[in-house]
Amino acid sequence: VTTALLGLDWGSTCLRAYRYGDSGQILEARAFPYGVRRLPPGGFAQAFAESIRDWPEVPVLACGMVGSRNGWLEVPYLPTPAGIEGIARALTVMTAPAGRLLYLVPGLRDPKRPDVMRGEETQIVGVLAQHQESLWRGTLLLPGTHSKWASIDDGMVTGFATMMTGELYELLTCHSSLAAPTTTATVGDESAFTAGVRAARDSGPAGALSRLFSARVRMLDGDLAPTSVADYLSGLLIGDEFRTAFVSGWIDNTAQMQIVGDAALCSRYQQAASIFGLSTVPTPEATAAMGLWHIATEAGLLATART
Amino acid sequence: VTTALLGLDWGSTCLRAYRYGDSGQILEARAFPYGVRRLPPGGFAQAFAESIRDWPEVPVLACGMVGSRNGWLEVPYLPTPAGIEGIARALTVMTAPAGRLLYLVPGLRDPKRPDVMRGEETQIVGVLAQHQESLWRGTLLLPGTHSKWASIDDGMVTGFATMMTGELYELLTCHSSLAAPTTTATVGDESAFTAGVRAARDSGPAGALSRLFSARVRMLDGDLAPTSVADYLSGLLIGDEFRTAFVSGWIDNTAQMQIVGDAALCSRYQQAASIFGLSTVPTPEATAAMGLWHIATEAGLLATART
């Protein structure tokens, strides 16, 4: 089978490399702990060389924090509204060691808030490519360290917002006075999680930030086991994303919504969504890898690969 | 001059000891880094002995985290509404090493939210004792790691709420992806601070939690120097306290308000208050020390001291 493209999903903590056949099938996948914040001694060049070692000399397309200010080469953001055509036209090419051409996907910038993303635009392209109808209109939620709420209309990202939910959860459960001294892991107390989601939903305009200390009070009161504090905080923070999304107009009860990402995390968000009366559609997997393929196809990189 | 009382303001990170003359004047003050979370090898007993060494054998009254679950002896909370009379009646006495009697001030619990405080109730008693009119009605704000907003009516704490502002500020500026890599200290960029307060004020029901990532976006956009991110976050978090206080009904533009605590921090909060159209009255100093004296007087501990 001919190798048509190499793709790199290169984020803050992880580098994933893909080798594609000429109909977009993934022939080989590799993962390295070489995020842009934890590179090997030889830096970007070494990480790059290791990730594509022994693979054919076809173009390489990369997305994510590799194109950020602290990445290998800072690539300008593309303003929203933006779709696959605009992204494919805005690739930046650089010459990597050994003369390899490396194409970088631009991040997106929503000038209205303002807000920025890098990497999620490629996941979004991957999700939208799987939709049966190209005119899908709705909200894509990509939960994580920095959750993204993206509004989609006719294949374009019309705007988006970032919530630092995953990072706040880690700070509060690992470093704060709310952290249980005996455990940092989530035990999986579903009722504590849903209690947190409901507390956020019912917090009104004050919001869940004003309720964080309630995790400690509930624990002192004996209403919450010390090992369940993390689950309660998870519910409080995820619930506040939905509360914020409603009051900010990112979502309403008539909109279509899809949650994209890690299966366990998506499952928590789907639980929270149902508490807010939202139904969500199933999530495809490996969306970044699919997005890289579709962007490369749109940009005509594959033709180059076959010469 | 006769020593009438010894007082201990014993919190999470610090132990302050006071020796009072018989009209309540402070004859001597000492400070130790022996908070209940960082005791010397000999534990509470050693910290206690060092703090009052060579002082006369009069009763000792202590407030703060020393009476918490992780303190020396857990003292039940007193429910609000509560004032100096109720607090003075609810002291717990324990026998410390060498047969010394140690009286502990109860914390307060607001059953309506629910919420709890330990130590701030003594500061509040100290502030209210300085008021010319005993029927003062208004809001006392005690900023800090866990800021307290207390509603006061006729010398009683009628209710209160905790915001984890100081702790969130430390987590975000020391441990998060928003922290500037080159500096953790606040540079003192007033315009960044006030911009943060205004952003929180104008964040509507979504609140400042949804705007935290804007600190990074503004920095990437060049609107905020990396060294000013901490000031911007400080403004965002303090501003969100005031936003929350308004939407939660803890404060309105007709209420009297007093900010109590560390002078530099109070100054920041006063700036924020003025951006929200609130005027605040000047802050007395050493309120915990004064509160201990007034509680001991109300409880009749001084008479014991003179026998």
Coordinates of C-alpha atoms in Angstrom, one line a residue:
Chain A
V1 CA 0.0 0.0 0.0
T2 CA 1.3 3.5 -0.9
T3 CA 2.0 5.9 1.9
A4 CA 0.2 9.1 1.0
L5 CA 0.8 11.3 4.0
L6 CA 2.4 11.5 7.5
G7 CA 0.4 13.3 10.2
L8 CA 1.5 14.7 13.6
D9 CA -0.9 15.6 16.4
W10 CA 1.6 17.5 18.5
G11 CA 0.3 19.0 21.7
S12 CA 1.6 20.2 25.1
T13 CA 2.3 16.8 26.6
C14 CA 2.2 14.2 23.8
L15 CA 3.2 13.7 20.1
R16 CA 1.1 11.3 18.0
A17 CA 2.3 10.3 14.6
Y18 CA 0.2 8.7 11.8
R19 CA 1.1 7.1 8.5
Y20 CA -1.8 7.1 6.0
G21 CA -2.6 4.9 3.0
D22 CA -3.9 6.6 -0.1
S23 CA -7.5 6.3 0.8
G24 CA -6.9 7.9 4.2
Q25 CA -6.6 4.6 6.2
I26 CA -4.1 4.7 9.1
L27 CA -1.4 2.2 8.3
E28 CA 0.7 2.8 11.4
A29 CA 0.3 5.0 14.5
R30 CA 3.0 6.0 17.1
A31 CA 2.9 7.9 20.4
F32 CA 5.7 9.7 22.2
P33 CA 5.8 11.7 25.5
Y34 CA 7.4 14.6 23.5
G35 CA 4.9 17.4 24.0
V36 CA 6.2 20.9 23.3
R37 CA 6.6 21.4 27.0
R38 CA 8.6 18.2 27.5
L39 CA 10.9 17.7 24.6
P40 CA 13.9 15.2 24.4
P41 CA 17.4 16.6 24.7
G42 CA 17.6 17.2 21.0
G43 CA 14.5 19.3 21.1
F44 CA 11.9 19.6 18.3
A45 CA 14.3 18.2 15.7
Q46 CA 15.0 15.0 17.6
A47 CA 11.3 14.5 18.5
F48 CA 10.3 15.0 14.8
A49 CA 13.0 12.6 13.5
E50 CA 12.0 9.9 16.0
S51 CA 8.4 10.2 15.2
I52 CA 8.7 9.6 11.5
R53 CA 11.8 7.4 11.5
D54 CA 11.9 4.8 8.6
W55 CA 8.7 6.1 7.1
P56 CA 8.5 7.2 3.4
E57 CA 9.6 10.7 2.5
V58 CA 6.1 12.1 1.9
P59 CA 4.8 15.4 3.2
V60 CA 4.2 15.8 6.9
L61 CA 1.3 17.8 8.2
A62 CA 1.2 18.7 11.9
C63 CA -1.4 20.4 14.2
G64 CA -1.5 21.6 17.8
M65 CA 0.9 23.5 20.1
V66 CA 3.8 22.8 17.8
G67 CA 2.6 25.9 16.0
S68 CA 2.3 28.0 19.1
R69 CA 4.5 30.7 20.5
N70 CA 6.3 28.1 22.6
G71 CA 6.3 25.6 19.7
W72 CA 8.7 24.9 16.9
L73 CA 7.4 27.8 14.7
E74 CA 4.7 30.2 15.6
V75 CA 1.9 30.1 13.0
P76 CA -0.6 32.9 12.8
Y77 CA -4.2 32.2 13.9
L78 CA -6.9 32.1 11.3
P79 CA -9.9 34.2 12.3
T80 CA -13.4 32.7 12.6
P81 CA -15.6 32.1 10.8
A82 CA -13.4 29.4 9.3
G83 CA -13.8 26.0 7.7
I84 CA -11.7 23.3 6.1
E85 CA -11.1 25.4 2.9
G86 CA -9.7 28.4 4.8
I87 CA -7.6 26.2 7.1
A88 CA -6.1 24.3 4.1
R89 CA -5.2 27.5 2.4
A90 CA -3.5 28.9 5.5
L91 CA -0.9 26.1 6.1
T92 CA 2.6 27.3 6.9
V93 CA 5.5 25.2 5.5
M94 CA 8.9 25.0 7.1
T95 CA 12.0 23.0 6.3
A96 CA 12.8 20.5 9.0
P97 CA 16.2 18.9 9.5
A98 CA 17.2 16.5 6.7
G99 CA 15.3 18.8 4.3
R100 CA 11.9 17.4 5.2
L101 CA 9.0 19.7 4.5
L102 CA 6.7 20.1 7.5
Y103 CA 3.3 21.8 7.0
L104 CA 1.7 23.3 10.1
V105 CA -2.1 23.8 10.6
P106 CA -3.0 27.2 11.8
G107 CA -5.0 27.6 15.1
L108 CA -8.2 29.6 15.1
R109 CA -8.9 32.9 16.7
D110 CA -12.4 34.1 17.5
P111 CA -12.0 37.9 17.3
K112 CA -15.4 38.5 19.1
R113 CA -14.4 37.3 22.5
P114 CA -11.4 37.1 21.7
D115 CA -10.4 33.5 22.2
V116 CA -7.9 31.0 20.6
M117 CA -7.5 27.3 19.9
R118 CA -4.7 25.1 18.5
G119 CA -5.2 21.5 17.6
E120 CA -9.0 21.5 18.3
E121 CA -9.7 23.0 14.8
T122 CA -8.2 19.8 13.3
Q123 CA -10.4 17.6 15.6
I124 CA -13.4 19.6 14.5
V125 CA -12.5 19.1 10.8
G126 CA -12.3 15.4 11.5
V127 CA -15.7 15.3 13.2
L128 CA -17.5 17.4 10.6
A129 CA -16.1 15.1 7.8
Q130 CA -18.0 12.3 9.3
H131 CA -21.3 14.1 9.3
Q132 CA -23.8 12.8 6.7
E133 CA -25.2 16.2 6.1
S134 CA -22.7 19.0 5.4
L135 CA -25.2 21.7 6.6
W136 CA -25.1 20.5 10.2
R137 CA -25.6 23.3 12.7
G138 CA -24.9 22.9 16.3
T139 CA -22.4 23.0 19.1
L140 CA -19.3 20.8 19.4
L141 CA -17.9 20.5 22.9
L142 CA -14.3 19.3 23.2
P143 CA -13.7 18.7 26.9
G144 CA -10.2 18.7 28.4
T145 CA -7.6 20.8 30.2
H146 CA -9.0 23.7 28.3
S147 CA -12.5 22.8 27.1
K148 CA -13.7 24.3 23.9
W149 CA -17.3 25.1 23.0
A150 CA -17.4 25.6 19.2
S151 CA -20.5 26.9 17.3
I152 CA -20.8 25.2 13.9
D153 CA -22.8 26.3 10.9
D154 CA -22.6 24.9 7.4
G155 CA -19.2 23.3 8.0
M156 CA -17.7 26.5 9.5
V157 CA -16.6 27.3 13.0
T158 CA -18.5 30.5 13.6
G159 CA -17.1 31.2 17.1
F160 CA -15.9 29.5 20.2
A161 CA -15.1 29.9 23.9
T162 CA -12.6 28.2 26.3
M163 CA -13.3 27.1 29.8
M164 CA -10.3 26.0 31.9
T165 CA -12.3 23.2 33.6
G166 CA -9.8 20.4 33.4
E167 CA -6.9 22.6 34.7
L168 CA -9.0 24.0 37.5
Y169 CA -10.0 20.5 38.5
E170 CA -6.4 19.4 38.7
L171 CA -5.3 22.5 40.6
L172 CA -8.2 22.1 43.1
T173 CA -7.8 18.4 43.6
C174 CA -4.0 18.3 43.7
H175 CA -2.9 21.6 45.2
S176 CA -5.7 23.2 47.1
S177 CA -7.0 23.1 50.7
L178 CA -10.0 21.2 49.3
A179 CA -7.8 18.3 48.2
A180 CA -8.3 15.2 50.3
P181 CA -5.0 14.4 52.0
T182 CA -5.3 10.7 51.5
T183 CA -6.3 10.5 47.9
T184 CA -5.9 12.4 44.7
A185 CA -7.5 9.9 42.4
T186 CA -11.2 10.1 41.6
V187 CA -12.9 7.2 43.2
G188 CA -15.9 7.4 40.9
D189 CA -18.7 8.4 43.3
E190 CA -21.4 9.1 40.8
S191 CA -23.8 10.5 43.3
A192 CA -21.2 13.1 44.4
F193 CA -20.6 14.0 40.8
T194 CA -24.2 14.5 40.0
A195 CA -24.7 16.4 43.2
G196 CA -22.0 18.8 42.0
V197 CA -23.6 19.2 38.6
R198 CA -26.9 20.0 40.2
A199 CA -25.3 22.5 42.6
A200 CA -23.7 24.3 39.6
R201 CA -27.0 24.2 37.6
D202 CA -28.8 25.7 40.6
S203 CA -26.1 28.3 41.5
G204 CA -27.8 31.0 39.4
P205 CA -25.8 34.0 38.2
A206 CA -23.4 33.7 41.1
G207 CA -22.0 30.6 39.5
A208 CA -20.0 27.6 40.8
L209 CA -16.9 29.7 41.5
S210 CA -18.8 31.0 44.5
R211 CA -19.7 27.5 45.6
L212 CA -16.2 25.9 45.6
F213 CA -15.9 26.2 49.4
S214 CA -19.1 24.2 49.8
A215 CA -17.1 21.1 49.0
R216 CA -15.2 21.6 52.2
V217 CA -18.3 22.5 54.2
R218 CA -20.2 19.4 52.9
M219 CA -17.2 17.3 53.9
L220 CA -17.0 18.8 57.4
D221 CA -20.7 18.3 57.8
G222 CA -20.4 14.6 56.9
D223 CA -22.5 15.0 53.7
L224 CA -19.5 14.2 51.5
A225 CA -16.8 11.5 52.1
P226 CA -13.3 12.9 51.9
T227 CA -12.7 10.5 49.0
S228 CA -15.7 11.9 47.1
V229 CA -14.6 15.6 47.2
A230 CA -12.9 15.2 43.9
D231 CA -16.0 13.8 42.2
Y232 CA -18.1 16.6 43.7
L233 CA -15.7 19.2 42.4
S234 CA -15.7 17.5 39.0
G235 CA -19.5 17.8 38.9
L236 CA -19.4 21.4 40.1
L237 CA -16.9 22.5 37.4
I238 CA -18.4 20.5 34.5
G239 CA -21.8 21.7 35.6
D240 CA -20.6 25.3 35.6
E241 CA -19.5 24.8 31.9
F242 CA -23.1 24.0 31.0
R243 CA -24.6 26.7 33.2
T244 CA -22.2 29.2 31.5
A245 CA -22.9 27.9 28.1
F246 CA -26.7 28.5 28.6
V247 CA -26.4 32.0 30.0
S248 CA -23.8 32.9 27.3
G249 CA -25.9 31.7 24.5
W250 CA -23.4 29.0 23.3
I251 CA -26.2 26.4 23.6
D252 CA -29.9 26.1 24.0
N253 CA -32.3 23.2 24.4
T254 CA -33.1 23.1 20.7
A255 CA -29.5 23.0 19.5
Q256 CA -27.8 19.9 18.3
M257 CA -24.8 19.0 20.4
Q258 CA -21.9 16.6 20.0
I259 CA -19.2 15.9 22.6
V260 CA -15.8 14.9 21.2
G261 CA -12.8 13.4 23.0
D262 CA -11.5 10.9 25.5
A263 CA -14.3 8.3 26.1
A264 CA -14.3 8.4 29.9
L265 CA -14.3 12.2 30.0
C266 CA -17.1 12.4 27.3
S267 CA -19.1 10.0 29.4
R268 CA -19.0 12.4 32.4
Y269 CA -19.9 15.3 30.2
Q270 CA -22.8 13.4 28.7
Q271 CA -24.1 12.7 32.2
A272 CA -23.9 16.4 32.9
A273 CA -25.6 17.3 29.6
S274 CA -28.6 15.0 30.5
I275 CA -28.9 16.8 33.9
F276 CA -29.3 20.0 31.9
G277 CA -31.9 18.4 29.7
L278 CA -29.6 18.1 26.6
S279 CA -29.3 15.1 24.4
T280 CA -26.0 14.5 22.7
V281 CA -25.1 12.4 19.7
P282 CA -22.4 9.7 19.8
T283 CA -18.8 10.7 19.5
P284 CA -16.4 9.5 16.8
E285 CA -12.9 8.4 17.7
A286 CA -9.5 9.6 16.5
T287 CA -10.8 12.8 15.2
A288 CA -7.4 14.6 15.0
A289 CA -6.0 11.9 12.8
M290 CA -9.0 12.2 10.5
G291 CA -8.8 16.0 10.5
L292 CA -5.2 15.9 9.4
W293 CA -6.1 13.7 6.5
H294 CA -9.0 15.8 5.3
I295 CA -7.0 19.1 5.6
A296 CA -4.1 17.5 3.6
T297 CA -6.5 16.3 1.0
E298 CA -8.1 19.7 0.7
A299 CA -4.7 21.4 0.5
G300 CA -3.5 19.1 -2.3
L301 CA -0.6 17.7 -0.3
L302 CA -1.4 14.1 -1.3
A303 CA -0.8 14.8 -5.0
T304 CA 2.7 16.0 -4.1
A305 CA 3.1 12.8 -2.1
R306 CA 2.6 10.6 -5.2
T307 CA 5.1 12.3 -7.4
Chain B
V1 CA 0.9 47.1 84.9
T2 CA -1.2 43.9 85.7
T3 CA -1.5 41.3 83.0
A4 CA -5.2 40.5 82.6
L5 CA -5.3 38.1 79.7
L6 CA -3.2 36.2 77.1
G7 CA -4.6 35.9 73.6
L8 CA -3.7 33.6 70.7
D9 CA -4.7 34.2 67.1
W10 CA -3.8 30.7 65.8
G11 CA -4.4 30.1 62.2
S12 CA -3.3 27.7 59.4
T13 CA 0.1 29.3 58.9
C14 CA 0.8 31.6 61.8
L15 CA 0.4 31.9 65.6
R16 CA 0.2 35.4 67.1
A17 CA 0.3 35.8 70.9
Y18 CA -0.8 38.9 72.8
R19 CA -0.4 39.9 76.5
Y20 CA -3.0 42.4 77.6
G21 CA -3.0 45.0 80.4
D22 CA -6.2 45.4 82.5
S23 CA -7.7 48.0 80.2
G24 CA -7.2 45.9 77.1
Q25 CA -4.0 47.5 75.9
I26 CA -1.5 45.2 74.3
L27 CA 1.6 45.1 76.5
E28 CA 3.5 42.6 74.3
A29 CA 2.9 40.8 71.0
R30 CA 4.8 37.8 69.5
A31 CA 4.5 36.0 66.2
F32 CA 5.5 32.4 65.3
P33 CA 5.4 30.4 62.1
Y34 CA 3.5 27.7 64.0
G35 CA 0.3 27.5 62.1
V36 CA -1.8 24.4 62.7
R37 CA -0.5 23.0 59.3
R38 CA 3.1 23.6 60.2
L39 CA 3.8 22.9 63.8
P40 CA 7.2 22.5 65.5
P41 CA 8.4 18.9 66.4
G42 CA 6.7 19.1 69.8
G43 CA 3.4 19.8 68.1
F44 CA 0.6 22.0 69.6
A45 CA 2.1 21.7 73.2
Q46 CA 5.5 23.1 72.2
A47 CA 4.0 25.9 70.1
F48 CA 1.7 26.8 72.9
A49 CA 4.5 26.8 75.5
E50 CA 6.8 28.9 73.4
S51 CA 4.1 31.4 72.6
I52 CA 3.3 32.2 76.2
R53 CA 6.8 31.6 77.8
D54 CA 7.6 33.8 80.8
W55 CA 4.2 35.4 80.7
P56 CA 2.0 35.5 83.9
E57 CA -0.3 32.5 84.6
V58 CA -3.6 34.2 83.6
P59 CA -6.2 32.6 81.3
V60 CA -5.4 32.1 77.7
L61 CA -8.1 32.7 75.0
A62 CA -7.4 31.4 71.5
C63 CA -9.3 31.7 68.2
G64 CA -8.8 30.3 64.7
M65 CA -7.9 27.0 63.1
V66 CA -6.6 25.7 66.5
G67 CA -10.2 24.8 67.1
S68 CA -10.8 23.0 63.8
R69 CA -10.9 19.3 62.9
N70 CA -7.2 19.5 62.2
G71 CA -6.5 21.7 65.2
W72 CA -5.7 20.9 68.8
L73 CA -9.3 20.3 69.9
E74 CA -12.3 20.4 67.6
V75 CA -14.8 23.0 68.9
P76 CA -18.4 22.9 67.6
Y77 CA -19.5 25.8 65.4
L78 CA -22.0 28.3 66.7
P79 CA -24.9 28.8 64.3
T80 CA -25.7 32.3 63.0
P81 CA -27.3 34.6 63.9
A82 CA -24.6 35.1 66.5
G83 CA -23.0 38.0 68.3
I84 CA -20.5 38.5 71.1
E85 CA -22.8 37.3 73.9
G86 CA -23.4 34.0 72.2
I87 CA -19.7 33.5 71.3
A88 CA -18.6 34.3 74.9
R89 CA -21.1 31.8 76.2
A90 CA -19.9 29.1 73.9
L91 CA -16.2 29.0 74.8
T92 CA -14.7 25.6 75.2
V93 CA -12.0 25.1 77.9
M94 CA -9.2 22.5 77.7
T95 CA -6.3 21.8 80.0
A96 CA -3.1 22.4 78.2
P97 CA 0.3 21.0 79.4
A98 CA 1.5 22.4 82.8
G99 CA -2.1 22.6 83.8
R100 CA -2.7 25.9 81.9
L101 CA -6.4 26.5 81.0
L102 CA -6.9 27.3 77.4
Y103 CA -10.2 28.7 76.2
L104 CA -11.2 28.3 72.6
V105 CA -13.5 30.6 70.6
P106 CA -16.1 28.7 68.5
G107 CA -16.2 29.2 64.8
L108 CA -19.5 30.2 63.2
R109 CA -21.7 28.2 60.9
D110 CA -24.3 29.7 58.6
P111 CA -26.9 26.9 58.3
K112 CA -28.6 28.7 55.3
R113 CA -25.9 28.2 52.7
P114 CA -24.3 26.2 54.7
D115 CA -20.9 27.9 55.3
V116 CA -18.3 28.0 58.1
M117 CA -15.7 30.3 59.5
R118 CA -13.0 30.1 62.2
G119 CA -11.1 33.1 63.4
E120 CA -13.0 35.7 61.4
E121 CA -15.7 35.7 64.0
T122 CA -13.1 37.1 66.4
Q123 CA -12.0 39.8 63.9
I124 CA -15.6 40.7 63.4
V125 CA -16.1 41.2 67.2
G126 CA -13.0 43.4 67.2
V127 CA -14.3 45.5 64.4
L128 CA -17.8 45.9 65.8
A129 CA -16.4 46.9 69.2
Q130 CA -15.0 50.0 67.5
H131 CA -18.2 51.1 66.0
Q132 CA -19.7 54.2 67.6
E133 CA -23.2 53.1 67.1
S134 CA -24.0 49.6 68.2
L135 CA -26.9 49.3 65.7
W136 CA -24.6 49.3 62.7
R137 CA -26.1 47.4 59.8
G138 CA -24.0 46.5 56.8
T139 CA -21.5 44.1 55.2
L140 CA -18.0 43.3 56.5
L141 CA -15.7 41.9 53.9
L142 CA -12.6 40.0 55.2
P143 CA -10.5 39.3 52.2
G144 CA -7.8 36.6 52.2
T145 CA -7.1 33.0 51.2
H146 CA -10.8 32.3 51.9
S147 CA -12.6 35.7 51.8
K148 CA -15.6 36.1 54.0
W149 CA -18.6 38.3 53.3
A150 CA -20.5 38.7 56.5
S151 CA -23.9 40.4 57.0
I152 CA -24.1 42.4 60.2
D153 CA -27.3 43.7 61.9
D154 CA -27.4 45.1 65.4
G155 CA -24.1 43.6 66.5
M156 CA -25.0 40.1 65.2
V157 CA -23.5 38.1 62.3
T158 CA -26.8 37.2 60.5
G159 CA -25.1 35.2 57.7
F160 CA -22.0 34.9 55.6
A161 CA -20.4 33.4 52.5
T162 CA -16.9 32.2 51.6
M163 CA -15.1 32.9 48.3
M164 CA -11.8 31.1 47.7
T165 CA -10.3 34.1 45.9
G166 CA -6.9 34.2 47.5
E167 CA -6.4 30.5 47.1
L168 CA -7.5 30.5 43.5
Y169 CA -5.1 33.4 42.8
E170 CA -2.2 31.5 44.3
L171 CA -3.1 28.3 42.3
L172 CA -3.5 30.2 39.1
T173 CA -0.4 32.3 39.4
C174 CA 1.9 29.6 40.8
H175 CA 0.8 26.4 39.3
S176 CA -1.3 27.0 36.2
S177 CA -0.6 27.4 32.5
L178 CA -1.5 31.1 32.9
A179 CA 1.5 31.6 35.3
A180 CA 4.2 33.7 33.7
P181 CA 7.3 31.5 33.5
T182 CA 9.6 34.3 34.5
T183 CA 7.8 35.8 37.4
T184 CA 5.4 34.7 40.1
A185 CA 5.4 38.0 42.0
T186 CA 2.8 40.7 41.4
V187 CA 4.5 43.6 39.7
G188 CA 1.8 46.0 40.6
D189 CA 0.4 46.9 37.2
E190 CA -2.7 48.9 38.4
S191 CA -4.2 49.2 34.9
A192 CA -4.0 45.4 34.4
F193 CA -5.7 45.0 37.8
T194 CA -8.5 47.4 37.1
A195 CA -9.0 45.9 33.6
G196 CA -9.5 42.6 35.3
V197 CA -12.0 44.0 37.8
R198 CA -13.9 45.6 34.9
A199 CA -13.9 42.4 32.9
A200 CA -15.4 40.5 35.9
R201 CA -18.0 43.3 36.4
D202 CA -19.0 43.1 32.8
S203 CA -19.0 39.3 32.6
G204 CA -22.7 39.0 33.3
P205 CA -24.1 35.8 34.7
A206 CA -21.4 33.8 33.0
G207 CA -19.0 35.2 35.6
A208 CA -15.2 35.4 35.7
L209 CA -14.6 31.7 35.8
S210 CA -15.5 31.7 32.2
R211 CA -13.0 34.4 31.5
L212 CA -9.9 33.0 33.1
F213 CA -8.5 31.9 29.7
S214 CA -8.8 35.5 28.5
A215 CA -5.6 36.3 30.5
R216 CA -3.7 34.0 28.2
V217 CA -5.4 35.3 25.0
R218 CA -4.7 39.0 26.1
M219 CA -1.1 38.0 26.7
L220 CA -0.7 36.3 23.3
D221 CA -2.4 39.3 21.7
G222 CA 0.1 41.7 23.2
D223 CA -2.6 43.5 25.2
L224 CA -1.1 42.2 28.5
A225 CA 2.6 42.0 29.4
P226 CA 3.5 38.5 30.7
T227 CA 4.5 40.2 34.0
S228 CA 1.0 41.8 34.3
V229 CA -0.9 38.5 34.0
A230 CA -1.0 38.1 37.8
D231 CA -2.4 41.6 38.3
Y232 CA -5.1 41.0 35.7
L233 CA -6.0 37.7 37.3
S234 CA -6.1 39.4 40.7
G235 CA -8.6 41.9 39.3
L236 CA -10.6 39.2 37.6
L237 CA -11.0 37.2 40.8
I238 CA -11.5 40.1 43.2
G239 CA -14.0 41.6 40.7
D240 CA -15.9 38.4 40.6
E241 CA -16.3 38.5 44.4
F242 CA -18.1 41.8 44.0
R243 CA -20.1 40.6 41.0
T244 CA -21.2 37.5 43.0
A245 CA -21.9 39.6 46.1
F246 CA -24.3 41.8 44.1
V247 CA -26.2 39.0 42.3
S248 CA -26.4 37.0 45.5
G249 CA -27.8 39.9 47.5
W250 CA -24.9 40.1 49.9
I251 CA -24.4 43.7 49.1
D252 CA -26.2 46.6 47.3
N253 CA -25.4 50.1 46.5
T254 CA -27.2 51.5 49.6
A255 CA -25.5 49.2 52.1
Q256 CA -22.7 50.2 54.4
M257 CA -19.5 48.2 53.8
Q258 CA -16.3 47.8 55.6
I259 CA -13.2 45.9 54.4
V260 CA -11.1 44.4 57.2
G261 CA -7.6 42.9 57.0
D262 CA -4.1 43.3 55.7
A263 CA -3.6 46.9 54.5
A264 CA -2.2 46.1 51.0
L265 CA -4.9 43.6 50.3
C266 CA -7.6 45.9 51.6
S267 CA -6.4 48.6 49.3
R268 CA -6.9 46.4 46.3
Y269 CA -10.4 45.5 47.4
Q270 CA -11.2 49.2 48.0
Q271 CA -10.1 49.9 44.4
A272 CA -12.4 47.1 43.2
A273 CA -15.2 48.4 45.4
S274 CA -15.0 51.8 43.9
I275 CA -15.2 50.3 40.3
F276 CA -18.4 48.8 41.5
G277 CA -19.7 52.1 42.8
L278 CA -19.3 51.2 46.4
S279 CA -17.8 53.4 49.1
T280 CA -16.1 51.8 52.0
V281 CA -15.2 53.1 55.5
P282 CA -11.6 53.0 56.8
T283 CA -10.4 49.8 58.3
P284 CA -9.2 49.3 61.9
E285 CA -6.0 47.4 62.6
A286 CA -5.3 44.3 64.8
T287 CA -9.0 43.3 64.9
A288 CA -8.3 39.8 66.0
A289 CA -6.4 41.0 69.0
M290 CA -9.2 43.3 69.9
G291 CA -11.8 40.7 69.4
L292 CA -10.1 38.3 71.8
W293 CA -10.0 41.0 74.5
H294 CA -13.7 41.8 74.1
I295 CA -14.8 38.1 74.0
A296 CA -12.7 37.5 77.2
T297 CA -14.3 40.5 78.9
E298 CA -17.8 39.4 77.9
A299 CA -17.1 35.8 79.2
G300 CA -15.8 37.1 82.5
L301 CA -12.3 35.6 82.0
L302 CA -10.6 38.7 83.3
A303 CA -12.1 38.5 86.7
T304 CA -10.6 35.1 87.0
A305 CA -7.3 36.6 86.0
R306 CA -7.3 39.0 88.9
T307 CA -7.8 36.5 91.6

